[in-house]
Amino acid sequence: ARIAPMTVDRFEAPVDGGVLAGTVTGDGPPVLVLHGGPGLSVSVMDGLIAELVPAYRVASFQQRGIEPSVLDGAFTIDEALAEVAAVLDHLGWDRAYVLGFSWGGHLAFWVAARLPHRLLRATAMAAACSHRRWRDVWPRTPASTCRW
C-alpha cells in the first residue's frame, strides 16, 4: 500500500504592519511550532514537523523579519506574543501545544507565562533564557502548563 502525502495548506495571519505567512498540515491535536532565530527560516523545523504530522495538526509560520512575513516591527516580546495569539486566532485554535526551538523555545516560555489559557502544553528545546528574569516570571505560571 502506498501512503498518500499530507496536504499542506498555506495561510497568512494578519498582524500589525502586514501578515505572517505559514503552513498547516496533518490531523490530530493542534501543535504550533516556533522556529529559532531571529533571522532563521521556519524551514529549519521541517524535519521535526514531518515527525509530528502523522499524529498532530501542525502549524508553523515565518516569524516577523523574514519574507514572506512582514519585515518591520518593534521586535519585542509583547509583539511576538501578540503574533502567536494572532496565528492561533487565524487558525481557529483556542488552545494548542506550543513547541519551540532556540529563540522559539524562549518564546514558548513566554507564551506559557503570559498566555497559559491558549496552551495545552509548552515544550522548549535548546532555549536560552536569563535565570534572573525567569525567577520573576515562572512563579506566576500555572503548574499544569509546564512540567520538568
Coordinates of N, CA and C in Angstrom, one line a residue:
A1 N 0.8 -1.2 0.0 CA 0.0 0.0 0.0 C 0.9 1.2 0.0
R2 N 0.4 2.2 -0.7 CA 1.2 3.5 -0.8 C 0.6 4.5 0.1
I3 N 1.4 5.2 0.8 CA 1.0 6.3 1.8 C 0.8 7.6 1.0
A4 N -0.4 8.1 1.1 CA -0.6 9.4 0.4 C 0.1 10.6 1.2
P5 N 0.6 11.5 0.4 CA 1.3 12.6 1.1 C 0.2 13.5 1.8
M6 N 0.6 14.1 2.8 CA -0.2 15.0 3.6 C -0.4 16.3 2.8
T7 N -1.6 16.9 2.9 CA -1.9 18.2 2.3 C -1.3 19.2 3.2
V8 N -0.6 20.2 2.5 CA -0.1 21.3 3.2 C -0.9 22.6 2.8
D9 N -1.5 23.2 3.7 CA -2.3 24.4 3.5 C -1.5 25.6 3.9
R10 N -1.4 26.6 3.0 CA -0.7 27.9 3.4 C -1.7 28.9 4.0
F11 N -1.2 29.7 4.9 CA -2.1 30.8 5.4 C -1.3 32.0 5.6
E12 N -2.0 33.1 5.7 CA -1.4 34.4 6.1 C -2.3 35.0 7.2
A13 N -1.7 35.1 8.4 CA -2.3 35.6 9.5 C -2.1 37.1 9.6
P14 N -3.2 37.9 9.7 CA -3.0 39.4 9.8 C -2.4 39.8 11.1
V15 N -1.4 40.7 11.1 CA -0.8 41.3 12.3 C -0.5 42.7 12.0
D16 N -0.1 43.5 13.0 CA 0.3 44.9 12.8 C 1.3 45.0 11.8
G17 N 1.0 45.8 10.7 CA 2.0 46.1 9.7 C 2.0 45.1 8.5
G18 N 1.2 44.0 8.6 CA 1.2 43.1 7.5 C 0.7 41.7 7.8
V19 N 1.3 40.7 7.4 CA 0.9 39.3 7.7 C 2.1 38.4 8.1
L20 N 1.8 37.3 8.7 CA 2.7 36.3 9.0 C 2.3 35.1 8.1
A21 N 3.2 34.6 7.3 CA 3.0 33.5 6.4 C 3.3 32.2 7.0
G22 N 2.5 31.2 6.8 CA 2.7 29.9 7.4 C 2.1 28.8 6.7
T23 N 2.2 27.6 7.3 CA 1.6 26.4 6.8 C 1.0 25.6 7.9
V24 N 0.0 24.8 7.5 CA -0.6 23.9 8.5 C -0.9 22.6 7.8
T25 N -0.6 21.5 8.4 CA -0.7 20.1 7.8 C -1.0 19.1 8.9
G26 N -1.5 18.0 8.5 CA -1.7 16.8 9.4 C -3.1 16.8 10.0
D27 N -3.3 15.8 10.8 CA -4.6 15.7 11.5 C -4.3 15.3 12.9
G28 N -5.1 15.8 13.9 CA -5.0 15.5 15.3 C -4.9 16.7 16.1
P29 N -4.5 16.6 17.3 CA -4.4 17.7 18.2 C -3.5 18.8 17.6
P30 N -3.9 20.1 17.9 CA -3.1 21.2 17.3 C -1.7 21.4 18.0
V31 N -0.7 21.6 17.1 CA 0.6 22.0 17.6 C 1.1 23.2 16.8
L32 N 1.5 24.2 17.5 CA 2.2 25.4 16.9 C 3.7 25.3 17.1
V33 N 4.4 25.2 16.0 CA 5.9 25.1 16.1 C 6.5 26.5 15.9
L34 N 7.4 26.9 16.8 CA 8.0 28.2 16.8 C 9.5 28.0 16.5
H35 N 10.0 28.5 15.4 CA 11.4 28.3 14.9 C 12.4 29.2 15.7
G36 N 13.6 28.9 15.5 CA 14.7 29.6 16.1 C 15.0 30.9 15.3
G37 N 15.9 31.6 15.9 CA 16.3 32.9 15.2 C 16.5 33.9 16.3
P38 N 16.0 35.1 16.1 CA 15.5 35.7 14.9 C 16.6 35.6 13.8
G39 N 16.1 35.6 12.6 CA 16.9 35.5 11.4 C 17.0 34.2 10.8
L40 N 16.5 33.1 11.4 CA 16.4 31.8 10.8 C 15.1 31.6 10.1
S41 N 15.1 30.8 9.1 CA 13.9 30.5 8.3 C 13.1 29.4 9.1
V42 N 11.9 29.4 8.9 CA 11.0 28.4 9.5 C 11.4 27.0 9.0
S43 N 12.0 26.9 7.8 CA 12.4 25.7 7.2 C 13.3 24.8 8.1
V44 N 14.0 25.4 9.1 CA 14.8 24.7 10.0 C 14.0 23.7 10.8
M45 N 12.7 23.8 10.8 CA 11.8 23.0 11.6 C 11.1 21.9 10.7
D46 N 11.5 21.8 9.5 CA 10.8 20.9 8.5 C 10.9 19.4 9.0
G47 N 12.1 19.0 9.4 CA 12.3 17.6 9.9 C 11.4 17.3 11.1
L48 N 11.4 18.2 12.0 CA 10.5 17.9 13.2 C 9.1 17.9 12.9
I49 N 8.6 18.8 12.0 CA 7.2 18.9 11.6 C 6.9 17.6 10.9
A50 N 7.8 17.0 10.1 CA 7.5 15.7 9.4 C 7.3 14.6 10.4
E51 N 8.0 14.7 11.5 CA 7.9 13.6 12.5 C 6.5 13.8 13.3
L52 N 6.0 15.0 13.4 CA 4.8 15.2 14.1 C 3.5 15.0 13.4
V53 N 3.6 15.2 12.0 CA 2.3 15.2 11.2 C 1.5 13.9 11.3
P54 N 2.1 12.8 11.4 CA 1.2 11.6 11.4 C 0.2 11.6 12.6
A55 N 0.5 12.3 13.7 CA -0.3 12.3 14.8 C -0.9 13.6 15.2
Y56 N -0.5 14.7 14.6 CA -0.9 16.0 15.0 C -1.3 16.9 13.8
R57 N -2.0 17.9 14.1 CA -2.3 19.0 13.1 C -1.2 20.1 13.5
V58 N -0.2 20.3 12.6 CA 0.9 21.1 12.9 C 0.9 22.4 12.0
A59 N 1.0 23.5 12.7 CA 1.2 24.8 12.1 C 2.5 25.4 12.4
S60 N 3.1 26.1 11.5 CA 4.3 26.9 11.7 C 4.2 28.1 10.9
F61 N 5.0 29.1 11.2 CA 4.9 30.4 10.5 C 6.3 31.0 10.5
Q62 N 6.6 31.8 9.4 CA 7.8 32.6 9.4 C 7.6 33.8 10.3
Q63 N 8.5 33.9 11.3 CA 8.3 35.0 12.2 C 8.7 36.3 11.6
R64 N 8.2 37.4 12.1 CA 8.5 38.7 11.7 C 10.0 38.9 11.4
G65 N 10.3 39.6 10.3 CA 11.6 40.0 10.0 C 12.2 39.2 8.8
I66 N 11.5 38.2 8.3 CA 12.0 37.4 7.2 C 10.8 37.2 6.2
E67 N 11.0 37.4 4.9 CA 10.0 37.2 4.0 C 9.6 35.7 3.9
P68 N 8.4 35.4 3.6 CA 7.3 36.2 3.1 C 6.5 36.9 4.2
S69 N 6.9 36.9 5.5 CA 6.2 37.6 6.5 C 6.6 39.0 6.6
V70 N 5.9 39.8 7.3 CA 6.2 41.2 7.5 C 7.6 41.4 8.0
L71 N 8.3 42.4 7.4 CA 9.7 42.6 7.7 C 10.0 43.5 8.9
D72 N 9.2 44.6 9.0 CA 9.5 45.6 10.0 C 8.7 45.4 11.3
G73 N 9.2 45.9 12.4 CA 8.4 45.8 13.6 C 9.2 46.3 14.8
A74 N 8.6 46.2 16.0 CA 9.3 46.6 17.2 C 10.2 45.5 17.7
F75 N 9.9 44.2 17.3 CA 10.7 43.1 17.7 C 10.8 43.0 19.2
T76 N 9.7 43.1 19.9 CA 9.6 42.9 21.4 C 8.9 41.6 21.7
I77 N 9.1 41.2 23.0 CA 8.3 40.0 23.5 C 6.8 40.2 23.3
D78 N 6.4 41.4 23.7 CA 4.9 41.7 23.6 C 4.4 41.6 22.1
E79 N 5.2 42.0 21.2 CA 4.8 41.9 19.8 C 4.8 40.4 19.4
A80 N 5.8 39.7 19.8 CA 5.9 38.3 19.4 C 4.7 37.5 20.1
L81 N 4.4 37.8 21.3 CA 3.3 37.1 21.9 C 1.9 37.5 21.2
A82 N 1.8 38.7 20.8 CA 0.6 39.1 20.1 C 0.5 38.3 18.8
E83 N 1.6 38.1 18.2 CA 1.7 37.4 16.9 C 1.4 35.9 17.1
V84 N 1.8 35.3 18.1 CA 1.5 33.9 18.4 C -0.1 33.8 18.6
A85 N -0.6 34.7 19.4 CA -2.1 34.8 19.5 C -2.8 35.0 18.2
A86 N -2.3 35.9 17.4 CA -2.9 36.1 16.1 C -2.9 34.9 15.2
V87 N -1.8 34.1 15.2 CA -1.8 32.9 14.4 C -2.8 31.9 14.9
L88 N -2.8 31.7 16.3 CA -3.8 30.8 16.8 C -5.2 31.2 16.5
D89 N -5.5 32.5 16.6 CA -6.8 33.0 16.2 C -7.1 32.8 14.8
H90 N -6.2 33.1 13.9 CA -6.4 32.9 12.5 C -6.7 31.4 12.1
L91 N -6.0 30.5 12.8 CA -6.3 29.1 12.6 C -7.5 28.6 13.3
G92 N -8.1 29.4 14.1 CA -9.3 29.0 14.9 C -9.0 28.1 16.0
W93 N -7.8 28.1 16.5 CA -7.4 27.3 17.6 C -7.5 28.0 18.9
D94 N -8.3 27.6 19.8 CA -8.4 28.3 21.1 C -7.2 27.9 22.0
R95 N -6.8 26.7 21.9 CA -5.6 26.2 22.6 C -4.8 25.3 21.7
A96 N -3.5 25.2 22.0 CA -2.6 24.3 21.2 C -1.4 23.9 22.0
Y97 N -0.8 22.8 21.6 CA 0.6 22.5 22.1 C 1.5 23.5 21.4
V98 N 2.4 24.1 22.1 CA 3.4 25.0 21.5 C 4.8 24.4 21.8
L99 N 5.5 24.3 20.7 CA 6.8 23.6 20.7 C 7.8 24.6 20.0
G100 N 8.8 25.0 20.7 CA 9.7 26.0 20.2 C 11.2 25.5 20.3
F101 N 12.0 25.9 19.4 CA 13.4 25.6 19.3 C 14.2 26.9 19.4
S102 N 15.3 26.9 20.2 CA 16.2 28.0 20.4 C 15.3 29.3 20.7
W103 N 15.4 30.3 19.9 CA 14.6 31.5 20.2 C 13.1 31.1 20.3
G104 N 12.6 30.2 19.5 CA 11.2 29.7 19.6 C 11.0 29.1 20.9
G105 N 11.9 28.4 21.5 CA 11.8 27.8 22.8 C 11.7 28.9 23.9
H106 N 12.5 29.9 23.7 CA 12.4 31.1 24.6 C 11.1 31.7 24.5
L107 N 10.5 31.9 23.3 CA 9.2 32.4 23.1 C 8.1 31.5 23.7
A108 N 8.3 30.2 23.6 CA 7.4 29.2 24.2 C 7.3 29.4 25.7
F109 N 8.5 29.7 26.4 CA 8.4 30.1 27.8 C 7.5 31.3 28.1
W110 N 7.7 32.3 27.2 CA 6.9 33.5 27.4 C 5.4 33.2 27.1
V111 N 5.1 32.4 26.2 CA 3.7 32.0 25.9 C 3.1 31.3 27.1
A112 N 3.9 30.4 27.7 CA 3.5 29.7 28.9 C 3.2 30.7 30.1
A113 N 4.0 31.7 30.2 CA 3.9 32.7 31.3 C 2.8 33.7 31.1
R114 N 2.6 34.1 29.8 CA 1.7 35.2 29.6 C 0.4 34.8 28.9
L115 N 0.4 33.6 28.2 CA -0.8 33.2 27.5 C -1.2 31.7 27.9
P116 N -1.1 31.4 29.2 CA -1.4 30.0 29.6 C -2.7 29.5 29.2
H117 N -3.7 30.4 29.0 CA -5.0 30.0 28.6 C -5.1 29.5 27.2
R118 N -4.0 29.8 26.4 CA -4.0 29.3 25.0 C -3.3 28.0 24.8
L119 N -2.7 27.5 25.9 CA -1.9 26.3 25.8 C -2.5 25.0 26.2
L120 N -2.2 23.9 25.5 CA -2.4 22.6 26.1 C -1.2 22.2 26.9
R121 N 0.0 22.5 26.3 CA 1.3 22.3 27.0 C 2.3 23.1 26.1
A122 N 3.5 23.4 26.8 CA 4.6 24.1 26.1 C 5.8 23.2 26.2
T123 N 6.6 23.1 25.1 CA 7.8 22.4 25.1 C 8.9 23.3 24.5
A124 N 10.0 23.5 25.2 CA 11.1 24.3 24.7 C 12.3 23.4 24.5
M125 N 12.9 23.5 23.3 CA 14.2 22.8 23.0 C 15.3 23.7 22.8
A126 N 16.4 23.5 23.4 CA 17.7 24.3 23.3 C 17.4 25.8 23.4
A127 N 16.6 26.1 24.4 CA 16.1 27.5 24.6 C 17.1 28.2 25.6
A128 N 17.5 29.4 25.3 CA 18.3 30.2 26.2 C 17.4 31.2 26.9
C129 N 17.7 31.4 28.1 CA 17.0 32.4 28.9 C 17.8 32.9 30.0
S130 N 17.5 34.1 30.5 CA 18.1 34.6 31.7 C 17.4 34.1 33.0
H131 N 18.2 33.4 33.8 CA 17.6 32.9 35.0 C 17.0 34.0 35.9
R132 N 17.7 35.2 36.0 CA 17.2 36.3 36.8 C 15.8 36.7 36.4
R133 N 15.6 36.8 35.1 CA 14.3 37.3 34.6 C 13.3 36.2 34.9
W134 N 13.6 34.9 34.7 CA 12.6 33.9 34.8 C 12.2 33.6 36.3
R135 N 13.1 34.0 37.2 CA 12.6 33.8 38.6 C 11.4 34.7 38.9
D136 N 11.3 35.8 38.2 CA 10.1 36.7 38.3 C 8.9 36.2 37.6
V137 N 9.1 35.5 36.4 CA 8.0 35.1 35.6 C 7.5 33.8 36.0
W138 N 8.3 32.8 36.2 CA 7.8 31.4 36.4 C 6.9 31.2 37.6
P139 N 7.1 31.9 38.7 CA 6.2 31.7 39.9 C 4.8 32.0 39.5
R140 N 4.5 32.8 38.5 CA 3.1 33.1 38.2 C 2.5 32.2 37.1
T141 N 3.3 31.2 36.6 CA 2.9 30.3 35.6 C 2.2 29.1 36.2
P142 N 1.0 28.8 35.8 CA 0.3 27.6 36.4 C 1.1 26.3 36.2
A143 N 1.1 25.6 37.3 CA 1.9 24.3 37.3 C 1.5 23.4 36.3
S144 N 0.2 23.4 35.9 CA -0.3 22.5 34.9 C 0.1 22.8 33.5
T145 N 0.7 24.0 33.3 CA 1.1 24.3 32.0 C 2.5 23.8 31.6
C146 N 3.4 23.8 32.6 CA 4.8 23.4 32.3 C 5.2 22.3 33.3
R147 N 5.8 21.3 32.7 CA 6.3 20.2 33.6 C 7.8 20.0 33.3
W148 N 8.6 19.7 34.2 CA 10.0 19.4 34.1 C 10.3 18.0 34.0

